[in-house]
Amino acid sequence: AQRVTQPEKLLSVFKGAPVELKCNYSYSGSPELFWYVQYSRQRLQLLLRHISRESIKGFTADLNKGETSFHLKKPFAQEEDSAMYYCALHTNNNDMRFGAGTRLTVKP
Amino acid sequence: GAGVSQSPRYKVAKRGQDVALRCDPISGHVSLFWYQQALGQGPEFLTYFQNEAQLDKSGLPSDRFFAERPEGSVSTLKIQRTQQEDSAVYLCASSFLGGVGSYEQYFGPGTRLTVT
């Protein structure tokens, strides 16, 4: 079965602390993974994709095929990082599977 | 230019009514996607168009759901005989080229449908 699991619905950290949002996937093919973010009162938007190996707003995510994970990390969280984060998997059937999302709150 | 727009932003329908939700993608974007997002859940894929061709409709939950994009631009998602379980936010996204994963998807603000 093709599935994306985000085990934490809510995550709260203090400003300046490291943050890791977990994402695990189940997929038999070669995965293509993304992180999307939705800030308050804004649209869902792409944060980063594994194929680009980029760092956006200080966030990085490494695809670990052995652990079937694509965790999102940032060494020093900022208050403006507070948002809803979704991990997503593109499948060969040409659909996109989203996780249920993690609400990150960064406290001052 | 303008991003993806959707109308109406909010829709309240009585159970059994038909509804039509509109999506205006970014001009020139070839691919268009519809998602359903229930409360507290992530978006769930419904269907995908490349220009006017509906290449994947595997996510449509029942034959009450129908989507079209007749001229390869604006798309309409129609739900017939709405049921309470249809209550959700319906998201539209477009991308410049390619399949679902090849290029960034740009999302609209969504239409919140409430079926009473």
Tab-separated table of N, CA and C in Angstrom, chain A residues 9 32 34 36 38 43-46 49 84 86 90-91 93-101, chain B residues 3-4 35 37 40-43 45 48 56 58 91 99-105 107-109:
chain	number	residue	atom	x	y	z
A	9	LYS	N	0.765	14.838	15.354
A	9	LYS	CA	-0.199	15.834	14.870
A	9	LYS	C	0.221	17.231	15.309
A	32	GLU	N	9.294	9.656	-4.802
A	32	GLU	CA	9.578	11.069	-5.028
A	32	GLU	C	8.820	11.811	-3.927
A	34	PHE	N	8.076	15.100	-1.067
A	34	PHE	CA	7.971	16.551	-0.954
A	34	PHE	C	7.551	16.921	0.467
A	36	TYR	N	5.272	20.108	1.972
A	36	TYR	CA	4.464	21.293	1.733
A	36	TYR	C	4.183	21.965	3.067
A	38	GLN	N	1.740	25.113	5.092
A	38	GLN	CA	0.607	26.044	5.045
A	38	GLN	C	0.680	26.954	6.259
A	43	ARG	N	-2.184	29.811	1.522
A	43	ARG	CA	-2.383	28.591	0.761
A	43	ARG	C	-1.293	27.574	1.046
A	44	LEU	N	-1.606	26.355	0.702
A	44	LEU	CA	-0.604	25.297	0.739
A	44	LEU	C	0.477	25.622	-0.303
A	45	GLN	N	1.739	25.495	0.094
A	45	GLN	CA	2.810	25.788	-0.856
A	45	GLN	C	3.963	24.819	-0.659
A	46	LEU	N	4.688	24.615	-1.754
A	46	LEU	CA	5.816	23.699	-1.699
A	46	LEU	C	6.933	24.285	-0.842
A	49	ARG	N	11.656	19.613	-2.069
A	49	ARG	CA	11.493	18.281	-2.654
A	49	ARG	C	12.817	17.551	-2.546
A	84	MET	N	1.428	24.575	9.442
A	84	MET	CA	1.047	23.178	9.239
A	84	MET	C	1.975	22.614	8.171
A	86	TYR	N	3.033	19.311	5.708
A	86	TYR	CA	2.563	18.062	5.119
A	86	TYR	C	3.682	17.415	4.320
A	90	HIS	N	4.815	11.230	-4.331
A	90	HIS	CA	4.322	11.054	-5.697
A	90	HIS	C	4.486	9.595	-6.090
A	91	THR	N	3.423	9.016	-6.620
A	91	THR	CA	3.493	7.611	-6.990
A	91	THR	C	3.536	7.446	-8.509
A	93	ASN	N	1.513	5.894	-10.191
A	93	ASN	CA	0.154	6.006	-10.704
A	93	ASN	C	-0.228	7.451	-10.965
A	94	ASN	N	0.754	8.332	-10.758
A	94	ASN	CA	0.555	9.743	-11.059
A	94	ASN	C	-0.386	10.425	-10.091
A	95	ASP	N	-0.504	9.923	-8.882
A	95	ASP	CA	-1.220	10.684	-7.878
A	95	ASP	C	-0.265	11.077	-6.762
A	96	MET	N	-0.702	11.977	-5.932
A	96	MET	CA	0.107	12.491	-4.832
A	96	MET	C	-0.578	12.095	-3.529
A	97	ARG	N	0.163	11.428	-2.647
A	97	ARG	CA	-0.382	11.037	-1.349
A	97	ARG	C	0.194	11.957	-0.279
A	98	PHE	N	-0.688	12.592	0.473
A	98	PHE	CA	-0.269	13.482	1.549
A	98	PHE	C	-0.418	12.787	2.895
A	99	GLY	N	0.469	13.132	3.834
A	99	GLY	CA	0.266	12.733	5.209
A	99	GLY	C	-0.810	13.592	5.852
A	100	ALA	N	-1.152	13.259	7.074
A	100	ALA	CA	-2.215	13.989	7.777
A	100	ALA	C	-1.759	15.352	8.281
A	101	GLY	N	-0.442	15.568	8.273
A	101	GLY	CA	0.071	16.879	8.651
A	101	GLY	C	0.523	16.963	10.103
B	3	GLY	N	-2.485	34.010	-8.989
B	3	GLY	CA	-2.312	32.602	-8.710
B	3	GLY	C	-3.551	31.820	-9.079
B	4	VAL	N	-3.629	30.603	-8.589
B	4	VAL	CA	-4.804	29.762	-8.813
B	4	VAL	C	-5.969	30.349	-8.015
B	35	TYR	N	-8.086	18.028	-5.145
B	35	TYR	CA	-7.904	17.296	-3.894
B	35	TYR	C	-9.093	17.559	-2.982
B	37	GLN	N	-9.921	17.711	1.133
B	37	GLN	CA	-9.273	17.740	2.442
B	37	GLN	C	-10.328	17.776	3.528
B	40	GLY	N	-8.863	18.037	9.699
B	40	GLY	CA	-7.815	17.339	10.432
B	40	GLY	C	-7.023	16.334	9.619
B	41	GLN	N	-7.249	16.320	8.315
B	41	GLN	CA	-6.553	15.368	7.435
B	41	GLN	C	-5.741	16.113	6.393
B	42	GLY	N	-4.841	15.388	5.751
B	42	GLY	CA	-4.123	15.966	4.629
B	42	GLY	C	-4.975	15.906	3.372
B	43	PRO	N	-4.570	16.628	2.336
B	43	PRO	CA	-5.311	16.573	1.073
B	43	PRO	C	-5.295	15.160	0.493
B	45	PHE	N	-5.927	13.057	-3.028
B	45	PHE	CA	-6.005	13.214	-4.472
B	45	PHE	C	-7.357	12.735	-5.002
B	48	TYR	N	-6.811	14.290	-11.993
B	48	TYR	CA	-5.716	15.026	-12.612
B	48	TYR	C	-5.980	15.181	-14.103
B	56	ASP	N	-6.281	10.808	-14.922
B	56	ASP	CA	-6.415	9.956	-13.739
B	56	ASP	C	-7.609	10.438	-12.944
B	58	SER	N	-8.830	8.199	-10.498
B	58	SER	CA	-8.913	7.087	-9.558
B	58	SER	C	-9.296	7.511	-8.144
B	91	LEU	N	-9.518	21.431	-2.825
B	91	LEU	CA	-8.365	22.190	-3.281
B	91	LEU	C	-8.092	21.896	-4.747
B	99	GLY	N	3.775	15.429	-15.083
B	99	GLY	CA	2.886	14.708	-14.191
B	99	GLY	C	2.914	15.294	-12.804
B	100	VAL	N	2.350	14.553	-11.886
B	100	VAL	CA	2.128	15.072	-10.543
B	100	VAL	C	3.415	15.510	-9.878
B	101	GLY	N	4.446	14.738	-9.992
B	101	GLY	CA	5.638	15.011	-9.197
B	101	GLY	C	6.705	15.802	-9.890
B	102	SER	N	6.562	16.002	-11.188
B	102	SER	CA	7.669	16.582	-11.932
B	102	SER	C	7.891	18.048	-11.619
B	103	TYR	N	6.844	18.773	-11.392
B	103	TYR	CA	6.961	20.213	-11.224
B	103	TYR	C	6.137	20.658	-10.042
B	104	GLU	N	6.510	21.825	-9.520
B	104	GLU	CA	5.828	22.354	-8.338
B	104	GLU	C	4.350	22.565	-8.618
B	105	GLN	N	3.519	22.161	-7.697
B	105	GLN	CA	2.093	22.415	-7.790
B	105	GLN	C	1.773	23.697	-7.032
B	107	PHE	N	-1.199	25.836	-5.369
B	107	PHE	CA	-2.533	25.563	-4.846
B	107	PHE	C	-3.395	26.811	-4.808
B	108	GLY	N	-4.686	26.585	-4.998
B	108	GLY	CA	-5.672	27.631	-4.791
B	108	GLY	C	-6.043	27.708	-3.325
B	109	PRO	N	-6.915	28.665	-2.970
B	109	PRO	CA	-7.297	28.857	-1.568
B	109	PRO	C	-8.282	27.805	-1.075
